[in-house]
Coordinates of C-alpha atoms in Angstrom, one line a residue:
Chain O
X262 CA -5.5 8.1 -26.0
X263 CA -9.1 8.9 -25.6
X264 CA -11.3 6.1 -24.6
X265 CA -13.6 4.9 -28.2
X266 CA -15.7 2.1 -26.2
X267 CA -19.3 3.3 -27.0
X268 CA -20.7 0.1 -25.5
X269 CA -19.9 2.1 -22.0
X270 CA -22.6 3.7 -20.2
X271 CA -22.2 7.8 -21.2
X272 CA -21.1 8.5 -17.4
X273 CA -18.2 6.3 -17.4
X274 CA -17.6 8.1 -21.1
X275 CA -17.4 11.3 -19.4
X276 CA -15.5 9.8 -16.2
X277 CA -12.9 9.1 -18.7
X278 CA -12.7 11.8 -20.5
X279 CA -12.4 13.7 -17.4
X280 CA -9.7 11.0 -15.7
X281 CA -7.8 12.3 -19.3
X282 CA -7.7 15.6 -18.8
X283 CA -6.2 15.1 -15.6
X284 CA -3.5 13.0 -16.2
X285 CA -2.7 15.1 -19.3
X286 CA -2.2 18.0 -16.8
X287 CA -5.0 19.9 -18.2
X288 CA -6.5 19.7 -14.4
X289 CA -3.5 19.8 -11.7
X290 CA -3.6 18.7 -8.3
X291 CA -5.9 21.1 -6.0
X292 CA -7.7 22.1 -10.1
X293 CA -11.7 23.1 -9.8
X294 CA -13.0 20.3 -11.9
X295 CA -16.2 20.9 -14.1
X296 CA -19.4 20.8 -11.7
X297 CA -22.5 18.9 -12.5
X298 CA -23.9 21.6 -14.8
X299 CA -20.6 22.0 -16.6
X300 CA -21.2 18.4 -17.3
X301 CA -24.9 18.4 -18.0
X302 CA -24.5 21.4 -20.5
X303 CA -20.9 20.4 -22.2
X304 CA -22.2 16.2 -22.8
X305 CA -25.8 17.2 -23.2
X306 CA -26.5 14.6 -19.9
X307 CA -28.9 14.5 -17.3
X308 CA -28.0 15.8 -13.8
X309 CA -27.8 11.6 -12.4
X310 CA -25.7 11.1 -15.5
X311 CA -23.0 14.1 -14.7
X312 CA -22.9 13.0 -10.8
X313 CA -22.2 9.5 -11.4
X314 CA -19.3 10.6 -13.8
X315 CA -18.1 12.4 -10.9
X316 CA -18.5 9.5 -8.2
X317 CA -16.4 7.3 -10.7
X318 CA -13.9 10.0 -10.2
X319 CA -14.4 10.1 -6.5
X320 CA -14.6 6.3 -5.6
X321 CA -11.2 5.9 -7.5
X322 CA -9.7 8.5 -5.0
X323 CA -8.8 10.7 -7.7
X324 CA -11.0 13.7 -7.2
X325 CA -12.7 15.0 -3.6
X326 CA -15.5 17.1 -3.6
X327 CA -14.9 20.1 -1.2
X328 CA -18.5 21.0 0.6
X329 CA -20.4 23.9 -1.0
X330 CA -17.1 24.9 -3.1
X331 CA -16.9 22.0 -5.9
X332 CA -15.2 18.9 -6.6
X333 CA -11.2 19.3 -7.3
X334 CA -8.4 17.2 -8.4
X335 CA -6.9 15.1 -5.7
X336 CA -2.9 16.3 -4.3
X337 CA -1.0 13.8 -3.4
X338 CA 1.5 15.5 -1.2
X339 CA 2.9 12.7 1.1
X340 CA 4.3 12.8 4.6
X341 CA 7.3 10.7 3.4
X342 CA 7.7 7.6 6.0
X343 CA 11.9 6.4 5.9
X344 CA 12.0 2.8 6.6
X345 CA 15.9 3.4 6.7
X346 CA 17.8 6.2 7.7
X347 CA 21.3 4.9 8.7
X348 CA 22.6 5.1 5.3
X349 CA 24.4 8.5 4.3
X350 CA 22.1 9.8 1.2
X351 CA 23.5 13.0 0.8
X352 CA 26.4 10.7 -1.4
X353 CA 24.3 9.2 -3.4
X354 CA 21.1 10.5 -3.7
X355 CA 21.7 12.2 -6.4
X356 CA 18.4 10.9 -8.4
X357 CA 15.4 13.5 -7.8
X358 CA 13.0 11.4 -5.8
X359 CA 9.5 10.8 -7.8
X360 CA 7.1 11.8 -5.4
X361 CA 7.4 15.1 -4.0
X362 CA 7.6 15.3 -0.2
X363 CA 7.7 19.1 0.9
X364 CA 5.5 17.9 4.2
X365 CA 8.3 15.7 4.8
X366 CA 9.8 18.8 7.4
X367 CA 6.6 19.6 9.2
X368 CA 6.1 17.6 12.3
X369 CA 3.9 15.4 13.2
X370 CA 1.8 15.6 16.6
X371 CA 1.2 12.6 18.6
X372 CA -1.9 12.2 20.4
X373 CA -4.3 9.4 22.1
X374 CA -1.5 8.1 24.1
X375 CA -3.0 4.9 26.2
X376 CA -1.0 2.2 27.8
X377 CA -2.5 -0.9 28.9
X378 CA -1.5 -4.6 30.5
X379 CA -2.7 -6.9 28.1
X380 CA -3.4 -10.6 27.5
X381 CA -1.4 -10.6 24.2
X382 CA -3.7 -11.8 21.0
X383 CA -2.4 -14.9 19.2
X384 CA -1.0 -13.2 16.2
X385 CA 1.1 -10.9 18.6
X386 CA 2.1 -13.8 20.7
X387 CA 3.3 -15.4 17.1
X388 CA 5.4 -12.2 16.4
X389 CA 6.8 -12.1 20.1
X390 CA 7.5 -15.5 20.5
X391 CA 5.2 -15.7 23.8
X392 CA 3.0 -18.6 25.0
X393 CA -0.2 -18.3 25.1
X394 CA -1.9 -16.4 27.8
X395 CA 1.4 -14.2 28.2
X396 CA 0.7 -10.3 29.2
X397 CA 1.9 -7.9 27.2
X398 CA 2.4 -4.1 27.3
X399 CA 0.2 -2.3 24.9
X400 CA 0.9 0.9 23.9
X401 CA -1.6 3.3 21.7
X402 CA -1.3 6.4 20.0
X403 CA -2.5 8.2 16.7
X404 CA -0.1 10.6 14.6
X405 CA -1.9 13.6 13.5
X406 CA -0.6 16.3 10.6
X407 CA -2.7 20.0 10.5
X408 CA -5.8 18.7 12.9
X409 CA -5.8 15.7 10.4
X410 CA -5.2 12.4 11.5
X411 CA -2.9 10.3 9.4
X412 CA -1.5 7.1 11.4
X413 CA -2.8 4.8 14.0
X414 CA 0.2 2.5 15.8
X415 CA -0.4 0.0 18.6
X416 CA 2.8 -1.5 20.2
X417 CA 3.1 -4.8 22.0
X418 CA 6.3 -5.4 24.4
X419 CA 6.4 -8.7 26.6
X420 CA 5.7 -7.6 29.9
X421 CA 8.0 -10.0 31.4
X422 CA 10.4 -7.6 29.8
X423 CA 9.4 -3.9 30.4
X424 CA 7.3 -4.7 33.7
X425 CA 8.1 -1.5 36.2
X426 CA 10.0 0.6 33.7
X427 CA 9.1 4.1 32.2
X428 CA 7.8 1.7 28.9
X429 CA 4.7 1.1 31.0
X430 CA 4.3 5.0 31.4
X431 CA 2.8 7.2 29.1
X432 CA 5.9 9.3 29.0
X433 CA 8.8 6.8 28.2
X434 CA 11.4 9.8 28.9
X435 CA 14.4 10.7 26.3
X436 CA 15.0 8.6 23.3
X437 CA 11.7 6.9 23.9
X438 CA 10.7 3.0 24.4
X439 CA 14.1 1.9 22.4
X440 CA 16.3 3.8 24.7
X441 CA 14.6 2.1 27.7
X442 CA 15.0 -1.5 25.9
X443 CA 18.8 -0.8 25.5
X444 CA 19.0 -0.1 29.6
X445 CA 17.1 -3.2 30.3
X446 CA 19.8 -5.0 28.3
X447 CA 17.4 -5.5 25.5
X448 CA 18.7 -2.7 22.9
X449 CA 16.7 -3.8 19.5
X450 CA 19.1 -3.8 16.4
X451 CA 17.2 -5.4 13.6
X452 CA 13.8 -4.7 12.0
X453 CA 11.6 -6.4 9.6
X454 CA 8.6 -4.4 8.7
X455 CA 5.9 -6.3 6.7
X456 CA 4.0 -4.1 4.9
X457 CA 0.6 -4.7 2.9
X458 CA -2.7 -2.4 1.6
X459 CA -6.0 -3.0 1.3
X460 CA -9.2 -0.9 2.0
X461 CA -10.4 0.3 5.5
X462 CA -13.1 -0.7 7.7
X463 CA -15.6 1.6 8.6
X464 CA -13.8 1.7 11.7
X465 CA -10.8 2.8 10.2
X466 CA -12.3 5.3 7.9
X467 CA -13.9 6.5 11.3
X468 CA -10.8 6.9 12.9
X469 CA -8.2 8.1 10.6
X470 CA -11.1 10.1 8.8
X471 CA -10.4 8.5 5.3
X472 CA -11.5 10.2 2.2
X473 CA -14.0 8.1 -0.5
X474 CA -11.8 5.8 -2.4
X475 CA -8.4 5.5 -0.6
X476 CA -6.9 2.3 0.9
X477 CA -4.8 2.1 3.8
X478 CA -1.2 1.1 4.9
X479 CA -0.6 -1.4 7.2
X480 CA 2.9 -2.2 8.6
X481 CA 3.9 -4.4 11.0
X482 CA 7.2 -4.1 12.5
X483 CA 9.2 -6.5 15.0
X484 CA 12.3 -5.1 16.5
X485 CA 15.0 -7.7 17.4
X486 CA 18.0 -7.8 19.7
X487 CA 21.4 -8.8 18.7
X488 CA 20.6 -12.4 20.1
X489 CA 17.4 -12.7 17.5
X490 CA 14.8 -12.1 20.4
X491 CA 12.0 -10.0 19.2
X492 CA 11.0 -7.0 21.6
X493 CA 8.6 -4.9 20.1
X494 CA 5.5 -5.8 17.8
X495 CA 4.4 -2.4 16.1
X496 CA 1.2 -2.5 14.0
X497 CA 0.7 1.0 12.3
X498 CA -2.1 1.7 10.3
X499 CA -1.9 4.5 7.5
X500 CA -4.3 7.1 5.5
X501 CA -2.7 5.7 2.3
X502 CA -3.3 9.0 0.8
X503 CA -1.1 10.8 3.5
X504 CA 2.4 8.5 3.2
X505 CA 5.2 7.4 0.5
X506 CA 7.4 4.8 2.4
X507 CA 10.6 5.3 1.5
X508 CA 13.6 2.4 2.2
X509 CA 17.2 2.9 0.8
X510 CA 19.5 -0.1 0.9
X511 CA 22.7 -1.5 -0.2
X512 CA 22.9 -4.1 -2.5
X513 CA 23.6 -7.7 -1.5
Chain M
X217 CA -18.5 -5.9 20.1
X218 CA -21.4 -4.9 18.0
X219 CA -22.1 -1.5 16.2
X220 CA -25.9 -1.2 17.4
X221 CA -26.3 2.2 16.2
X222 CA -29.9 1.8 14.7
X223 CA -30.0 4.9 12.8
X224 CA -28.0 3.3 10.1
X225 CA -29.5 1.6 6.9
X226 CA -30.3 -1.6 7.1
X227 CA -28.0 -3.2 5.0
X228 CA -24.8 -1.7 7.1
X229 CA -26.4 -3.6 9.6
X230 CA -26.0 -6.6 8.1
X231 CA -22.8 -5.9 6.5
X232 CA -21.3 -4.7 10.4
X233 CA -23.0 -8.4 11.7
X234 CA -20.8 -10.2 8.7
X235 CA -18.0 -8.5 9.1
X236 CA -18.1 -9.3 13.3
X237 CA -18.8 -12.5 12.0
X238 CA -15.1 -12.7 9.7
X239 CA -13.5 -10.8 12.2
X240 CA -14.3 -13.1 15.1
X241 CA -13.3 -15.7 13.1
X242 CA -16.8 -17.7 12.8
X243 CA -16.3 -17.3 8.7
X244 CA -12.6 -18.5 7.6
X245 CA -11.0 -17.1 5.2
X246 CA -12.4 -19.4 1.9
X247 CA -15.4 -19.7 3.9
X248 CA -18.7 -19.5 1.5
X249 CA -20.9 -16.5 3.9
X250 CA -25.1 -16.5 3.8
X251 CA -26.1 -15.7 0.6
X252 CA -29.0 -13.4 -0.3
X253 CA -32.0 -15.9 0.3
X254 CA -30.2 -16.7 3.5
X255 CA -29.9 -12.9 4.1
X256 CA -33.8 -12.5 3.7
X257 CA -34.9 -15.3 5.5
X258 CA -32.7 -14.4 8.9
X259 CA -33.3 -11.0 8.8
X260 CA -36.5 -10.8 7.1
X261 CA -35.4 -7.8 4.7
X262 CA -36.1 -7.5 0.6
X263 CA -33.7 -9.3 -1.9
X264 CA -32.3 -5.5 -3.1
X265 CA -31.3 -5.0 0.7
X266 CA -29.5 -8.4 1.2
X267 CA -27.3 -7.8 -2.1
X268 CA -26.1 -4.6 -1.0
X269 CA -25.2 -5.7 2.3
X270 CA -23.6 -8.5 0.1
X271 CA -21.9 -5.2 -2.1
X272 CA -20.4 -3.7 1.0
X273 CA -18.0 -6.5 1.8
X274 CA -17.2 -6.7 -1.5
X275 CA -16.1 -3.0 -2.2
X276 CA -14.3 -3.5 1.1
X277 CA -12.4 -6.0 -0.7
X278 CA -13.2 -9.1 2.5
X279 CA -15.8 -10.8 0.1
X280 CA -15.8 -12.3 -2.8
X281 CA -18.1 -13.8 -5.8
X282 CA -17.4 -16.3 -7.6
X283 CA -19.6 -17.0 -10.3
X284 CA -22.5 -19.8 -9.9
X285 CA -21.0 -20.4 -7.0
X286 CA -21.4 -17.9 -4.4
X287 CA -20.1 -15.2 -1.7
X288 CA -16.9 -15.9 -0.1
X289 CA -14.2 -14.9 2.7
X290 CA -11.5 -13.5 0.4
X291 CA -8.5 -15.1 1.4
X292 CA -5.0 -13.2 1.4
X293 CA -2.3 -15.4 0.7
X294 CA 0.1 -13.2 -0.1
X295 CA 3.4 -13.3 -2.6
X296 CA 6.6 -12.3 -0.2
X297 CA 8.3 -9.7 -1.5
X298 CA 11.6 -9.0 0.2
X299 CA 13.1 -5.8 -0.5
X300 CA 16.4 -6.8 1.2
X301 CA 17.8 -10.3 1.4
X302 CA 21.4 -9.5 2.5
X303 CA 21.4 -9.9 5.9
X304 CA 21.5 -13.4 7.2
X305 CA 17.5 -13.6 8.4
X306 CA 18.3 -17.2 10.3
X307 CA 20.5 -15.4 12.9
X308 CA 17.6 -13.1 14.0
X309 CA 14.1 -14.4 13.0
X310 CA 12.8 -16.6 15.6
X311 CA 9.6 -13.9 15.5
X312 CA 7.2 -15.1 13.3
X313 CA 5.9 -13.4 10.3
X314 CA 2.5 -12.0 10.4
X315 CA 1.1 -12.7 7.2
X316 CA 1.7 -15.9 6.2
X317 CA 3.6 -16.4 2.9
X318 CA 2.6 -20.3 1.9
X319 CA 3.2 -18.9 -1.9
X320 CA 6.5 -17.7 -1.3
X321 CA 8.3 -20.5 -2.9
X322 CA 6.3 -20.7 -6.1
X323 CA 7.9 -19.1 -9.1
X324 CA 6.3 -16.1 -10.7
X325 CA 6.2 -16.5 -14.9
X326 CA 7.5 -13.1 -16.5
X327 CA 5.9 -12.8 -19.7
X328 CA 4.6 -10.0 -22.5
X329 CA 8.5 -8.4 -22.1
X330 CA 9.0 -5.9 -24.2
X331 CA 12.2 -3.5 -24.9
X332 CA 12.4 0.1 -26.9
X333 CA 13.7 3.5 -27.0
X334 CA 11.7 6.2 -26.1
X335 CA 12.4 10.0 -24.6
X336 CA 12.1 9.7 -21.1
X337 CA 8.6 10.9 -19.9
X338 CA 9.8 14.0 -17.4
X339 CA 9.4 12.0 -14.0
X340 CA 11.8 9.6 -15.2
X341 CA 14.3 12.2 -16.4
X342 CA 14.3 13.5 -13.2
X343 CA 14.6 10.3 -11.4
X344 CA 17.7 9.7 -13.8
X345 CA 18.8 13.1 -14.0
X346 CA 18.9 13.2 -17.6
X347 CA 18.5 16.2 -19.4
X348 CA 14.6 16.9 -21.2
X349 CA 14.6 14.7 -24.5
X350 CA 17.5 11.9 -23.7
X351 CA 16.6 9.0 -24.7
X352 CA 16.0 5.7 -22.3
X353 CA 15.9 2.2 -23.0
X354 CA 12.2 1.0 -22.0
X355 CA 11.9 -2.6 -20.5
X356 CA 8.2 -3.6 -19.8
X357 CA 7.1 -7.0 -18.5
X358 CA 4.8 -8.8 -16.6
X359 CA 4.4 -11.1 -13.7
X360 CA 2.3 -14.0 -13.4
X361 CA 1.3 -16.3 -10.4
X362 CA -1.1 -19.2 -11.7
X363 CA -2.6 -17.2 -14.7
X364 CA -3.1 -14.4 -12.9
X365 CA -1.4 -11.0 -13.1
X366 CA 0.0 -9.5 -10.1
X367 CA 2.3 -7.2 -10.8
X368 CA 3.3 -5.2 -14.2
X369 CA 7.1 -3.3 -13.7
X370 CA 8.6 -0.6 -16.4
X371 CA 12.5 -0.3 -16.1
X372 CA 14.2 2.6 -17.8
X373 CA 17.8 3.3 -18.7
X374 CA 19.7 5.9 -19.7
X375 CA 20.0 4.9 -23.6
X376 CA 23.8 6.6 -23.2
X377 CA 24.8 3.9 -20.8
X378 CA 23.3 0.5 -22.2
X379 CA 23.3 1.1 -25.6
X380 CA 24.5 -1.4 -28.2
X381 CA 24.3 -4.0 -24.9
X382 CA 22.4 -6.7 -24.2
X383 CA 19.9 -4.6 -21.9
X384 CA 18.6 -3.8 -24.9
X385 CA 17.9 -6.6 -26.2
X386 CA 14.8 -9.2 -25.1
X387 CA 16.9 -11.5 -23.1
X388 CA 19.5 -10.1 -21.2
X389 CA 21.5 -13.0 -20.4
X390 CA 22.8 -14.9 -16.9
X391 CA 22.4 -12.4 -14.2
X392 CA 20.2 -9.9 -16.2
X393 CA 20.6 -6.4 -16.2
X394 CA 22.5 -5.8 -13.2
X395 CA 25.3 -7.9 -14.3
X396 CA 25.1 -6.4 -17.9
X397 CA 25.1 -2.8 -15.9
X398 CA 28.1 -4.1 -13.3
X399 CA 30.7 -5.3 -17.0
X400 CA 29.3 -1.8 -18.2
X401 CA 31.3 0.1 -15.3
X402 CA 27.8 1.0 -14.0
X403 CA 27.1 -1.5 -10.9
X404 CA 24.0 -0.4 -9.1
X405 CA 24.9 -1.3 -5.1
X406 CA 22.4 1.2 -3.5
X407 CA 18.9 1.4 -4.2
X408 CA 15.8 3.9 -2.9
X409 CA 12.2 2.4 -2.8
X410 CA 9.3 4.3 -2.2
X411 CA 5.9 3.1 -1.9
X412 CA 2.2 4.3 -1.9
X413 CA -0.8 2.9 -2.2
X414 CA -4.3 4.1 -4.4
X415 CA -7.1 2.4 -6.0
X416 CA -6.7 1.2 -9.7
X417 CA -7.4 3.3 -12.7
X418 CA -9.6 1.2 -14.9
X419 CA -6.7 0.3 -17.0
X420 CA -5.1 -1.2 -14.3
X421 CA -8.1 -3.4 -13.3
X422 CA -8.0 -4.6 -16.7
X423 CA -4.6 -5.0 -16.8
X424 CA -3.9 -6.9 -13.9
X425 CA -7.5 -8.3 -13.0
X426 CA -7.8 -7.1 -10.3
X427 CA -10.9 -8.0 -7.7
X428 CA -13.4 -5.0 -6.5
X429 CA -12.3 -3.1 -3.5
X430 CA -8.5 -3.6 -3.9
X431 CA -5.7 -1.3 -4.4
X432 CA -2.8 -1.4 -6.2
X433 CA 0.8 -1.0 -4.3
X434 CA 3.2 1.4 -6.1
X435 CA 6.8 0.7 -5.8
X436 CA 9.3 3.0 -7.6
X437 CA 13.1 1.8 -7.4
X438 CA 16.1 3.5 -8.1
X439 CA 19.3 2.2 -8.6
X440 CA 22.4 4.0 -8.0
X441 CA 26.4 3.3 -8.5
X442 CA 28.7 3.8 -5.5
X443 CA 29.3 7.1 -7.1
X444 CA 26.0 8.0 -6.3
X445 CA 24.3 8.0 -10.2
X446 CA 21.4 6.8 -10.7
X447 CA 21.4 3.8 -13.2
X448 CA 17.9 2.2 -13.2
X449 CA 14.3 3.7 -12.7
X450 CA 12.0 0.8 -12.0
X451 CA 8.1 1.6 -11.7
X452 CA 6.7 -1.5 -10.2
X453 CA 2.4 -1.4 -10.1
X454 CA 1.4 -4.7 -7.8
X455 CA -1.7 -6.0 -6.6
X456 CA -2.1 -5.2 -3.7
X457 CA -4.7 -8.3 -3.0
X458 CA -1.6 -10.4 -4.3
X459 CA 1.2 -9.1 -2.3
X460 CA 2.7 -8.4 1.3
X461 CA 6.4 -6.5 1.0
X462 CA 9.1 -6.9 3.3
X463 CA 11.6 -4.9 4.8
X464 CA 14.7 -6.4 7.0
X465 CA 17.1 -4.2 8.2
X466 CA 19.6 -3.2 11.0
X467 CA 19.6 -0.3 13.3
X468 CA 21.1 3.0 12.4

């Protein structure tokens, strides 16, 4: 369905002509897309004209120009994020899954580790159930895939809690901060993330080096014991064109 | 903590000072922020240079215009969605929630439904394993919170299951098309979500009005039986200025 508006400026004309082609699959993911004098001769444009049509392209995160070698369609191959995992797929996953994963086996490096005593901010001490003024352990780190990085997660832990074990080191030792809750007698057993997108902040684009039109993921997560006590507050931020979330669940 | 790196343009400047400002909380969300005369007159910069300070926070999706009226803090009160209401939340969730949900209890209108049969496009086949060319039965609708759009969802079902039921009709009856799918022999009780996030094509702007500098949340659910066959393929597009998700769940 080709767009007929002539009332459009021409570059949005060719934007969508161009946005056509690619979801037609004439251009596939990691396709050379026609330059600005591909453009200029084909439409019969000026050289403004044809690199507008492209920034349409590029703001809407669906094409990324590559320095000195062109502008190319966008891939979209996700490091696939399971909210879930205690649930047996293999017996019932037998519907293909629609966005393909294949980075889904290569691991992720964690780097930027920082731990920190805190005074906790008042949306934490909301999620933690704390009074105001309460410390809290802070725990930093950035998730990085091929030199790239693709997550930033800040924990919070009441420090009445973890104060003097290996939570407040950088290295928490096997099985990690949860393991160390369950030996304190505070083993977390339920989760709620909260999950929402929106665009970045220069800071963010900054820090997760975000590409020209792409939002990011934010999910907060609160790990609760048995007894209902939250333990953990986990604010992650994502390079929404790095992750599919995944959660599988039985029904009610 | 502010970004006094001078070599940037003017009008990041400005934008960085406003967005401290927000952050810090001096402008509330709803809050009406200096407009363009103001801009000039405290900064002493041309008209062009105040708007697109202005333009910044608005393609960062943390401003907004309203017409006649001015530039405001874009509020974000969100639409809860809850992917998994089984378990019993009071026992465990004395945390509080992060982003407030004040619009949970409103109803959201469904409206322009529409059903048909159409050869399942070849992401959906694959989703439903189905063989190239079955049919499916097409349910589009959209949702509505206080005239505005928020979300538009597509269901498909295998044609060879539902056919001749009332899934294929308009109205599907008390309990809708799970309990039409359950007296069919095809109950779906476990269910795969997966979730990304990108900025709207133009036909999704238009389509769901959606405000500058937002994304749209993509939420793709699968249905399955307890025999492990997929049932339902549900492609969910959501605002994502409209919308937090949630997740509750137990440990593995």
């Amino acid at each position: 369905m080709a767009t007929t508006d002539d009332r459009r400026p021409k570059y949005q004309r060719i934007a969508d002509s161009l946005r056509e082609a690619i979801r037609s699959g004439e251009y596939g993911p990691g396709d050379r897309l026609p330059g600005e004098n591909d453009l200029m001769a084909e439409y019969g444009v000026a050289r403004m004209t044809a690199r507008q049509a492209i920034g349409v392209l590029r703001d809407e995160g669906i094409a990324e120009a590559r320095k000195g070698a062109g502008v190319f369609v966008r891939s979209f191959r996700p490091i696939r994020r399971r909210g879930i995992q205690r649930l047996a797929r293999e017996q019932w996953g037998n519907g293909r899954s629609i966005w393909s994963a294949d980075i889904e086996s290569r691991a992720l490096e964690v780097d930027q580790v920082s731990v920190s005593e805190e005074t906790a901010p008042a949306y934490v001490s909301a999620a933690l159930d704390l009074a105001a003024g309460d410390l809290v352990c802070v725990r930093r780190r950035r998730f990085v895939l091929d030199d790239k990085p693709v997550q930033v997660a800040t924990s919070y832990l009441p420090l009445s809690l973890v104060a003097g074990s290996a939570i407040t080191q950088e290295d928490t030792g096997p099985g990690g901060t949860y393991a160390r809750l369950a030996e304190l007698g505070h083993e977390p057993v339920h989760f709620r993330e909260e999950i929402r997108s929106r665009m970045p902040s220069p800071d963010e684009v900054t820090q997760l080096g975000i590409s020209p039109g792409t939002p990011v993921i934010l999910i907060c997560r609160t790990a609760f014991t048995a007894q209902g006590h939250p333990v953990e507050f986990n604010e992650m931020t994502l390079d929404a064109g790095s992750y599919v979330l995944e959660y599988d669940f039985g029904a009610s």
